Short mmCIF file of C-alpha atoms and ligand atoms in Angstrom, two decimals:
data_model
loop_
_atom_site.label_atom_id
_atom_site.label_comp_id
_atom_site.label_asym_id
_atom_site.label_seq_id
_atom_site.Cartn_x
_atom_site.Cartn_y
_atom_site.Cartn_z
CA ASN A 1 9.78 71.45 6.61
CA ALA A 2 9.33 67.81 7.47
CA ALA A 3 7.15 67.05 4.42
CA PHE A 4 10.26 68.37 2.19
CA ASP A 5 11.93 65.06 1.61
CA PRO A 6 14.50 65.01 -1.23
CA GLU A 7 14.63 61.25 -1.16
CA VAL A 8 10.85 61.27 -1.88
CA ILE A 9 11.25 64.23 -4.45
CA LYS A 10 14.01 62.06 -6.03
CA LYS A 11 11.51 59.15 -7.22
CA ASP A 12 9.99 61.73 -9.57
CA PHE A 13 13.10 61.81 -11.36
CA PRO A 14 14.01 58.50 -12.44
CA ILE A 15 17.52 59.80 -14.26
CA LEU A 16 18.79 60.21 -10.45
CA GLY A 17 18.59 56.58 -9.96
CA ARG A 18 21.23 55.90 -12.58
CA ARG A 19 24.38 54.19 -12.01
CA ILE A 20 27.78 55.98 -13.51
CA ARG A 21 30.76 54.81 -14.31
CA ASP A 22 31.91 52.14 -12.01
CA ASP A 23 28.49 51.50 -10.69
CA ALA A 24 28.57 54.42 -8.42
CA ARG A 25 25.48 56.58 -7.31
CA LEU A 26 24.82 59.63 -9.58
CA VAL A 27 25.23 62.66 -7.43
CA TYR A 28 23.94 65.25 -9.77
CA LEU A 29 25.38 68.68 -8.77
CA ASP A 30 25.06 70.61 -11.93
CA SER A 31 21.44 71.87 -11.95
CA ALA A 32 22.65 75.29 -12.40
CA ALA A 33 23.88 74.29 -16.42
CA THR A 34 20.44 72.34 -16.45
CA SER A 35 18.09 70.64 -13.98
CA GLN A 36 16.66 67.21 -14.52
CA LYS A 37 12.75 66.65 -15.26
CA PRO A 38 10.34 65.18 -13.16
CA LEU A 39 7.96 62.56 -14.47
CA GLN A 40 5.45 65.08 -14.30
CA VAL A 41 6.82 67.31 -16.74
CA LEU A 42 7.63 64.51 -19.37
CA ASP A 43 4.33 63.00 -18.86
CA ALA A 44 2.81 66.53 -19.72
CA GLU A 45 4.61 66.75 -22.92
CA ARG A 46 4.18 63.22 -23.82
CA ASP A 47 0.08 63.61 -23.27
CA PHE A 48 0.42 66.74 -25.35
CA TYR A 49 2.05 65.01 -28.26
CA LEU A 50 -0.35 61.87 -27.76
CA HIS A 51 -3.56 63.34 -27.38
CA HIS A 52 -3.65 67.38 -28.53
CA ASN A 53 -0.76 67.77 -31.09
CA ALA A 54 -1.42 70.48 -33.72
CA ALA A 55 -0.40 73.77 -34.36
CA ALA A 56 -1.45 76.31 -31.76
CA HIS A 57 -3.08 79.25 -32.90
CA ARG A 58 -3.88 77.97 -36.35
CA GLY A 59 -6.33 75.59 -37.90
CA ALA A 60 -10.24 75.35 -37.37
CA HIS A 61 -10.19 72.06 -36.05
CA GLN A 62 -10.95 70.32 -32.44
CA LEU A 63 -6.74 69.45 -31.88
CA ALA A 64 -5.74 73.06 -33.01
CA GLU A 65 -8.01 74.37 -30.43
CA GLU A 66 -6.68 72.29 -27.83
CA ALA A 67 -3.36 72.90 -28.56
CA THR A 68 -3.95 76.86 -28.26
CA GLU A 69 -5.67 76.27 -25.21
CA GLY A 70 -2.78 74.22 -23.93
CA TYR A 71 -0.20 77.16 -25.32
CA GLU A 72 -2.27 80.01 -23.50
CA SER A 73 -3.04 78.46 -20.34
CA ALA A 74 0.75 77.57 -19.93
CA ARG A 75 1.31 81.60 -20.34
CA GLU A 76 -1.32 81.93 -17.53
CA THR A 77 0.35 79.60 -15.17
CA VAL A 78 3.74 81.26 -15.95
CA ALA A 79 2.55 84.32 -15.36
CA GLY A 80 0.96 83.39 -12.31
CA PHE A 81 4.19 82.00 -11.01
CA VAL A 82 6.15 85.10 -11.20
CA GLY A 83 3.22 87.49 -10.18
CA ALA A 84 2.78 89.08 -13.71
CA ARG A 85 0.01 89.59 -16.14
CA ALA A 86 -0.43 86.78 -18.78
CA ASP A 87 -0.13 89.33 -21.53
CA GLU A 88 3.23 90.68 -20.28
CA ILE A 89 4.68 86.81 -20.80
CA VAL A 90 6.63 86.24 -24.12
CA PHE A 91 7.55 82.94 -24.82
CA THR A 92 11.00 82.71 -26.54
CA ARG A 93 13.32 79.75 -26.88
CA SER A 94 15.49 80.70 -24.03
CA ALA A 95 16.75 83.39 -21.55
CA THR A 96 19.26 84.04 -24.15
CA GLU A 97 16.96 84.96 -26.80
CA SER A 98 14.81 86.89 -24.27
CA ILE A 99 17.82 89.10 -23.48
CA ASN A 100 18.67 89.47 -27.25
CA LEU A 101 14.94 90.41 -28.06
CA VAL A 102 15.45 93.23 -25.78
CA ALA A 103 18.72 94.20 -27.01
CA TYR A 104 17.70 94.11 -30.58
CA ALA A 105 14.67 96.42 -29.97
CA MET A 106 17.01 98.85 -28.09
CA SER A 107 18.65 99.30 -31.47
CA ASN A 108 15.82 98.92 -33.85
CA ALA A 109 13.19 100.81 -32.39
CA GLY A 110 12.55 103.66 -34.35
CA ARG A 111 13.22 101.89 -37.67
CA ALA A 112 9.84 99.79 -37.53
CA GLY A 113 7.95 103.11 -36.99
CA GLU A 114 8.32 106.28 -35.01
CA GLU A 115 6.29 104.92 -32.14
CA TYR A 116 9.13 102.72 -31.29
CA ALA A 117 11.80 105.38 -31.33
CA ASP A 118 12.14 106.24 -27.46
CA LEU A 119 13.82 103.08 -26.62
CA ARG A 120 16.53 103.16 -29.10
CA VAL A 121 20.12 104.09 -27.84
CA GLY A 122 22.78 105.92 -29.32
CA PRO A 123 26.05 107.62 -28.94
CA GLY A 124 26.52 109.05 -25.55
CA ASP A 125 24.08 106.63 -23.95
CA GLU A 126 25.05 104.19 -21.46
CA ILE A 127 24.42 100.61 -20.63
CA LEU A 128 25.43 99.38 -17.40
CA VAL A 129 25.96 95.88 -16.62
CA THR A 130 28.08 94.04 -14.07
CA GLU A 131 31.40 91.97 -13.87
CA MET A 132 29.23 88.69 -12.78
CA GLU A 133 27.00 88.54 -15.81
CA HIS A 134 26.76 85.30 -17.60
CA HIS A 135 27.88 85.85 -21.20
CA ALA A 136 24.29 85.63 -22.44
CA ASN A 137 23.73 89.18 -20.15
CA LEU A 138 26.91 90.52 -21.41
CA VAL A 139 27.53 90.22 -25.44
CA PRO A 140 24.35 91.07 -26.45
CA TRP A 141 25.00 94.34 -24.54
CA GLN A 142 28.46 94.70 -26.12
CA GLN A 143 26.75 93.95 -29.61
CA LEU A 144 24.37 96.72 -28.78
CA ALA A 145 27.06 99.19 -27.78
CA ALA A 146 29.10 98.48 -30.87
CA ARG A 147 25.86 98.95 -33.19
CA THR A 148 24.71 101.97 -31.86
CA GLY A 149 27.95 103.94 -30.41
CA ALA A 150 26.58 103.63 -26.86
CA THR A 151 29.19 102.81 -23.89
CA LEU A 152 29.06 99.69 -22.08
CA ARG A 153 29.99 100.22 -18.13
CA TRP A 154 30.20 97.55 -15.58
CA VAL A 155 29.81 97.44 -11.69
CA PRO A 156 32.84 95.74 -10.18
CA LEU A 157 32.92 92.94 -7.86
CA THR A 158 34.19 92.93 -4.22
CA ASP A 159 36.83 90.35 -3.10
CA ASP A 160 34.11 88.15 -1.57
CA GLY A 161 32.06 87.85 -4.91
CA ARG A 162 29.41 90.66 -4.41
CA LEU A 163 28.77 93.86 -6.44
CA ASP A 164 30.59 96.85 -4.97
CA ALA A 165 27.75 99.10 -4.11
CA THR A 166 30.21 101.88 -3.55
CA THR A 167 30.57 102.37 -7.34
CA PHE A 168 26.94 102.82 -8.04
CA ASP A 169 26.64 106.53 -7.51
CA GLU A 170 29.64 106.97 -9.98
CA LEU A 171 28.00 104.48 -12.88
CA ILE A 172 24.28 105.23 -12.59
CA GLY A 173 23.67 108.67 -14.05
CA GLU A 174 21.68 110.54 -16.36
CA ARG A 175 23.11 108.84 -19.31
CA THR A 176 22.41 105.46 -18.35
CA ARG A 177 19.59 104.13 -20.56
CA LEU A 178 19.61 100.51 -19.56
CA VAL A 179 20.97 98.54 -16.45
CA ALA A 180 21.11 94.65 -16.90
CA VAL A 181 21.89 92.71 -13.96
CA THR A 182 21.66 88.97 -12.82
CA HIS A 183 19.29 88.29 -9.99
CA GLN A 184 21.64 85.45 -9.03
CA SER A 185 24.99 84.66 -10.39
CA ASN A 186 25.55 81.46 -11.94
CA VAL A 187 29.15 81.08 -11.00
CA LEU A 188 29.22 82.85 -7.45
CA GLY A 189 26.00 82.16 -6.14
CA THR A 190 25.41 85.77 -5.37
CA VAL A 191 22.03 86.95 -4.96
CA ASN A 192 22.04 90.66 -5.97
CA PRO A 193 19.94 93.74 -4.59
CA VAL A 194 17.78 94.00 -7.54
CA ARG A 195 15.21 96.11 -6.01
CA ALA A 196 17.85 98.71 -4.82
CA ILE A 197 19.43 98.91 -8.19
CA ALA A 198 16.34 99.22 -9.81
CA ASP A 199 15.09 102.15 -7.84
CA ARG A 200 18.26 103.77 -8.54
CA ALA A 201 18.09 103.14 -12.15
CA HIS A 202 14.60 104.22 -12.54
CA ALA A 203 15.44 107.34 -10.57
CA VAL A 204 17.40 108.56 -13.61
CA GLY A 205 14.84 106.93 -16.03
CA ALA A 206 16.83 103.82 -17.05
CA VAL A 207 15.11 100.73 -18.20
CA VAL A 208 16.02 97.53 -15.85
CA LEU A 209 16.50 93.97 -17.25
CA VAL A 210 17.03 91.31 -14.40
CA ASP A 211 18.52 87.78 -15.48
CA GLY A 212 16.55 85.61 -13.77
CA ALA A 213 17.90 82.36 -15.38
CA GLN A 214 19.55 81.35 -11.90
CA SER A 215 16.93 82.60 -9.64
CA VAL A 216 13.52 81.76 -10.94
CA ALA A 217 14.07 78.22 -10.25
CA HIS A 218 15.24 78.78 -6.49
CA GLN A 219 13.37 81.37 -4.77
CA PRO A 220 9.71 82.82 -4.71
CA ILE A 221 9.72 85.70 -7.68
CA ASP A 222 7.17 88.45 -7.89
CA VAL A 223 8.08 90.94 -10.76
CA ALA A 224 6.24 93.56 -9.07
CA GLU A 225 8.28 93.25 -6.11
CA LEU A 226 11.52 93.06 -7.92
CA GLY A 227 10.97 96.45 -9.38
CA ALA A 228 12.40 95.61 -12.90
CA ASP A 229 11.13 96.26 -16.36
CA PHE A 230 12.43 93.02 -17.95
CA PHE A 231 12.90 89.54 -16.59
CA ALA A 232 14.55 87.03 -18.53
CA PHE A 233 14.61 83.02 -17.73
CA SER A 234 14.91 79.64 -19.19
CA ALA A 235 12.64 76.67 -18.71
CA HIS A 236 15.18 73.92 -18.80
CA LYS A 237 16.74 75.32 -15.35
CA MET A 238 13.34 75.22 -13.54
CA LEU A 239 12.68 71.25 -14.06
CA GLY A 240 10.80 72.27 -17.69
CA PRO A 241 11.99 71.47 -21.27
CA ASN A 242 14.62 72.43 -23.36
CA GLY A 243 14.00 74.88 -26.04
CA ILE A 244 11.46 77.26 -24.29
CA GLY A 245 12.31 80.29 -22.39
CA VAL A 246 10.39 83.40 -21.07
CA LEU A 247 10.56 87.15 -21.36
CA TRP A 248 8.20 89.21 -18.85
CA GLY A 249 8.32 92.79 -19.87
CA ARG A 250 6.30 95.32 -18.49
CA ARG A 251 3.30 96.13 -20.74
CA GLU A 252 3.81 99.64 -21.68
CA LEU A 253 7.43 98.93 -22.69
CA LEU A 254 6.65 95.72 -24.59
CA GLU A 255 3.89 97.61 -26.68
CA ARG A 256 6.83 100.19 -27.45
CA MET A 257 9.05 97.48 -28.89
CA PRO A 258 9.28 96.67 -32.55
CA PRO A 259 9.15 92.98 -33.21
CA PHE A 260 12.47 90.57 -32.89
CA LEU A 261 11.92 87.76 -35.18
CA THR A 262 9.55 88.02 -37.78
CA GLY A 263 7.31 85.53 -39.69
CA GLY A 264 3.81 84.08 -39.09
CA SER A 265 1.96 84.26 -36.13
CA MET A 266 3.07 87.73 -35.06
CA ILE A 267 1.57 89.69 -38.12
CA GLU A 268 -1.96 91.15 -38.41
CA GLU A 269 -2.10 92.17 -41.88
CA VAL A 270 0.45 91.22 -44.45
CA ARG A 271 0.36 92.90 -48.10
CA MET A 272 3.34 92.24 -50.49
CA ASP A 273 4.73 95.94 -49.92
CA ARG A 274 4.19 95.96 -46.04
CA THR A 275 2.93 94.58 -42.80
CA THR A 276 1.30 95.44 -39.30
CA PHE A 277 2.07 93.72 -36.64
CA LEU A 278 0.05 92.01 -33.56
CA ALA A 279 -0.04 93.37 -29.98
CA PRO A 280 2.32 91.75 -27.52
CA PRO A 281 2.88 89.06 -26.88
CA GLN A 282 2.02 87.40 -29.73
CA ARG A 283 4.31 90.33 -31.89
CA PHE A 284 7.37 88.76 -30.29
CA GLU A 285 6.45 85.06 -31.02
CA ALA A 286 6.99 84.30 -34.77
CA GLY A 287 6.50 81.13 -35.99
CA VAL A 288 4.66 77.91 -34.93
CA PRO A 289 4.13 78.53 -31.08
CA MET A 290 6.20 75.69 -29.19
CA ALA A 291 2.99 74.62 -27.24
CA PRO A 292 4.50 71.10 -26.18
CA GLN A 293 7.36 72.84 -24.42
CA ALA A 294 4.85 75.62 -22.92
CA VAL A 295 2.87 72.61 -21.71
CA GLY A 296 5.80 70.70 -20.00
CA LEU A 297 6.94 74.26 -18.28
CA ALA A 298 3.54 74.88 -16.93
CA ALA A 299 3.99 71.49 -15.58
CA ALA A 300 7.28 72.01 -13.93
CA VAL A 301 5.70 75.45 -12.63
CA ARG A 302 2.88 73.56 -11.15
CA TYR A 303 5.38 71.02 -9.62
CA LEU A 304 7.25 73.67 -8.06
CA GLU A 305 4.24 75.32 -6.64
CA ALA A 306 3.21 72.26 -4.93
CA LEU A 307 6.30 71.84 -3.21
CA GLY A 308 6.31 75.83 -2.34
CA MET A 309 9.13 78.11 -3.42
CA GLU A 310 9.90 79.11 -0.06
CA HIS A 311 10.36 75.79 1.09
CA VAL A 312 12.83 75.20 -2.19
CA GLU A 313 14.67 77.99 -0.92
CA ALA A 314 15.00 76.91 2.58
CA HIS A 315 15.99 73.56 1.80
CA GLU A 316 18.63 74.78 -0.79
CA ASN A 317 19.98 77.32 1.92
CA ALA A 318 20.60 74.20 4.50
CA LEU A 319 22.44 72.54 1.78
CA THR A 320 24.36 75.63 1.12
CA ARG A 321 25.34 76.04 4.89
CA LEU A 322 26.23 72.41 4.88
CA ALA A 323 28.29 72.52 1.72
CA LEU A 324 30.16 75.89 2.84
CA GLU A 325 31.18 74.28 6.15
CA ALA A 326 32.02 70.85 4.47
CA LEU A 327 34.44 72.61 1.70
CA GLY A 328 35.60 75.14 4.50
CA ASP A 329 36.89 72.16 6.38
CA ILE A 330 39.11 71.11 3.68
CA ASP A 331 42.56 72.57 3.53
CA GLY A 332 43.31 74.15 0.40
CA VAL A 333 39.71 74.42 -1.01
CA THR A 334 38.85 78.42 -1.35
CA VAL A 335 35.27 78.98 -2.34
CA VAL A 336 34.89 81.94 -5.03
CA GLY A 337 32.02 83.79 -3.88
CA PRO A 338 30.18 84.67 -0.57
CA ARG A 339 30.98 82.27 2.05
CA THR A 340 28.00 83.04 4.40
CA THR A 341 24.26 81.71 3.16
CA ARG A 342 23.22 85.45 3.29
CA ASP A 343 22.26 86.64 -0.05
CA ARG A 344 23.61 83.87 -1.78
CA GLY A 345 21.81 80.58 -3.72
CA ALA A 346 23.05 77.26 -3.84
CA THR A 347 25.83 77.39 -6.56
CA LEU A 348 29.29 77.09 -5.11
CA ALA A 349 32.46 77.37 -7.31
CA PHE A 350 35.73 76.77 -6.02
CA THR A 351 39.16 76.07 -6.32
CA VAL A 352 41.61 73.31 -5.07
CA ASP A 353 45.33 74.31 -4.35
CA GLY A 354 47.62 72.61 -6.66
CA ILE A 355 45.01 70.53 -8.63
CA HIS A 356 43.47 72.00 -11.86
CA PRO A 357 39.70 72.31 -11.93
CA HIS A 358 39.43 69.64 -14.61
CA ASP A 359 41.28 67.23 -12.63
CA VAL A 360 39.11 67.70 -9.86
CA GLY A 361 35.88 67.34 -12.02
CA GLN A 362 37.59 64.08 -13.15
CA VAL A 363 38.13 62.39 -9.88
CA LEU A 364 34.45 63.30 -8.79
CA ASP A 365 33.08 62.39 -12.07
CA ASP A 366 34.69 58.77 -11.37
CA ARG A 367 32.70 58.82 -8.22
CA GLY A 368 29.64 59.47 -9.66
CA VAL A 369 29.58 63.04 -8.63
CA ALA A 370 28.69 65.63 -11.69
CA VAL A 371 29.98 69.02 -11.36
CA ARG A 372 30.85 71.90 -14.08
CA VAL A 373 34.47 72.72 -14.61
CA GLY A 374 35.69 75.72 -16.63
CA HIS A 375 34.57 79.51 -16.46
CA HIS A 376 30.90 78.75 -17.04
CA CYS A 377 29.93 81.19 -19.51
CA ALA A 378 31.05 84.15 -17.16
CA ARG A 379 34.84 84.39 -18.13
CA PRO A 380 35.31 87.86 -16.55
CA ILE A 381 34.94 86.50 -13.09
CA CYS A 382 38.04 84.16 -13.74
CA ASP A 383 39.56 87.24 -14.75
CA ARG A 384 38.97 89.30 -11.66
CA TYR A 385 39.90 86.87 -9.21
CA GLY A 386 42.96 85.53 -11.33
CA ILE A 387 42.06 81.97 -11.91
CA PRO A 388 41.89 80.15 -14.80
CA ALA A 389 38.86 78.26 -13.92
CA THR A 390 36.58 76.68 -11.09
CA ALA A 391 34.86 73.60 -10.28
CA ARG A 392 31.05 74.32 -9.56
CA ALA A 393 28.69 72.61 -7.81
CA SER A 394 25.06 73.58 -7.94
CA PHE A 395 22.22 72.21 -5.50
CA TYR A 396 18.74 71.68 -6.29
CA LEU A 397 15.69 70.40 -4.60
CA TYR A 398 16.38 66.53 -5.36
CA ASN A 399 19.76 67.13 -3.80
CA SER A 400 20.50 65.87 0.00
CA GLN A 401 22.81 66.04 2.59
CA ASP A 402 24.38 62.75 1.54
CA ASP A 403 25.17 64.72 -1.86
CA VAL A 404 27.08 67.27 -0.03
CA LYS A 405 29.18 64.68 1.73
CA ALA A 406 29.76 62.86 -1.57
CA LEU A 407 31.00 66.34 -3.06
CA ALA A 408 33.38 66.86 -0.02
CA GLU A 409 34.87 63.12 -0.11
CA GLY A 410 35.23 63.35 -3.70
CA VAL A 411 37.35 66.71 -3.16
CA ARG A 412 39.38 64.64 -0.51
CA ALA A 413 39.95 62.11 -2.72
CA ALA A 414 41.34 64.18 -5.54
CA GLN A 415 43.82 65.68 -3.03
CA ARG A 416 44.84 62.01 -1.75
CA TYR A 417 45.47 61.35 -5.69
CA PHE A 418 47.17 64.66 -6.85
CA LEU A 419 48.74 65.78 -4.06
N1 PMP B 1 21.97 83.69 -17.36
C1 PMP B 1 22.33 83.10 -16.49
C2 PMP B 1 22.72 83.50 -15.36
C3 PMP B 1 22.43 81.68 -16.70
O1 PMP B 1 23.26 80.78 -15.67
C4 PMP B 1 22.13 81.16 -18.28
C5 PMP B 1 22.54 79.33 -18.34
N2 PMP B 1 23.66 79.25 -18.12
C6 PMP B 1 21.89 81.89 -19.10
C7 PMP B 1 21.54 83.16 -18.72
C8 PMP B 1 21.43 81.50 -20.48
O2 PMP B 1 20.29 80.38 -20.43
P1 PMP B 1 19.92 80.00 -21.59
O3 PMP B 1 21.18 79.00 -22.14
O4 PMP B 1 18.84 78.74 -21.32
O5 PMP B 1 19.60 80.78 -22.72
#
């Protein structure tokens, strides 16, 4: 698409004009950790604070009405972006909180009233995850298993960084109550066949949670097409503000879930000895709503929609192809994850023979190239491939072919320096 020009897009992101270290051009390749924010998002938040700031869902005054309107219309905007109904969108603090909310519901359902009981897991039940999960989609399930006596199982990885589909039949069965899988790996870049996994899980009556933290920013999402029951993501990875996340859930499931955090905003009636709760999504939104963040997230969604997610995806796919070629041309560099652009996103983890990833990151940083090094909150992946850590470059809509070149030149510079 000729209209998709990262050099034009970059102008909306003043931070990308910064100089780094010794007056180097900033090459930001860490969007999988957090994305940069365009002026449109910053302006939307600032406009809220300047002109409409009040506690949403409270107060009889005009500002409170405007804040409520901003918050609720953001819910509609976000719903539209993922093909959902607005009353199935829960605002949380992060993808992490969204996942914890569901995990909590699956151990506490029943305690808050019999109507919630059928989501509760117990001894003999199984929770299935994968070996490529971010800790945010692993630790809450380990903890759920520990609390309830359920058993955690996981789908292993193939040598090229994909889920080993040959194990599904063995792993998904009558005991499986929940399948939690990432849509796109934040390390390997792998995009998982969520629809097929969900269909299989549903055939045995299991609930499916998809961690969309890394996919929603990079490809068109339609929750109906995905076939999952829950889809969790964070605003800060999709050009939006920090501190707000989203849980999409099927209405009939949300209705059967007990509250997670309790307090103001989520109650219907409170007496000194008992409380009834509002229907979803309010049941899960305790406390003063994060209206400024929601308004910022809505601006991010509008920004992405104006570009077109299919164009964002195609642009990143082209950069991925280039990056795979450029890194593949360097002796001693190994991409950890799929080495073709099929079913993979623009996140590339790699190792360089003889150089520790932290040293690679250091040399890159000296040249203005920002990558992440370490285990990227998905430690079991390192264990699987027998490596201590990786360097990870992740591309987004504001990255250009020059940024790919800067990465490859930086890796070569590290080799000249250390080898
Ligand atoms: N899942 C994946 C795949 C992620 O990459 C991340 C963020 N690194 C998360 C979940 C957690 O997101 P947050 O920290 O915003 O809650």
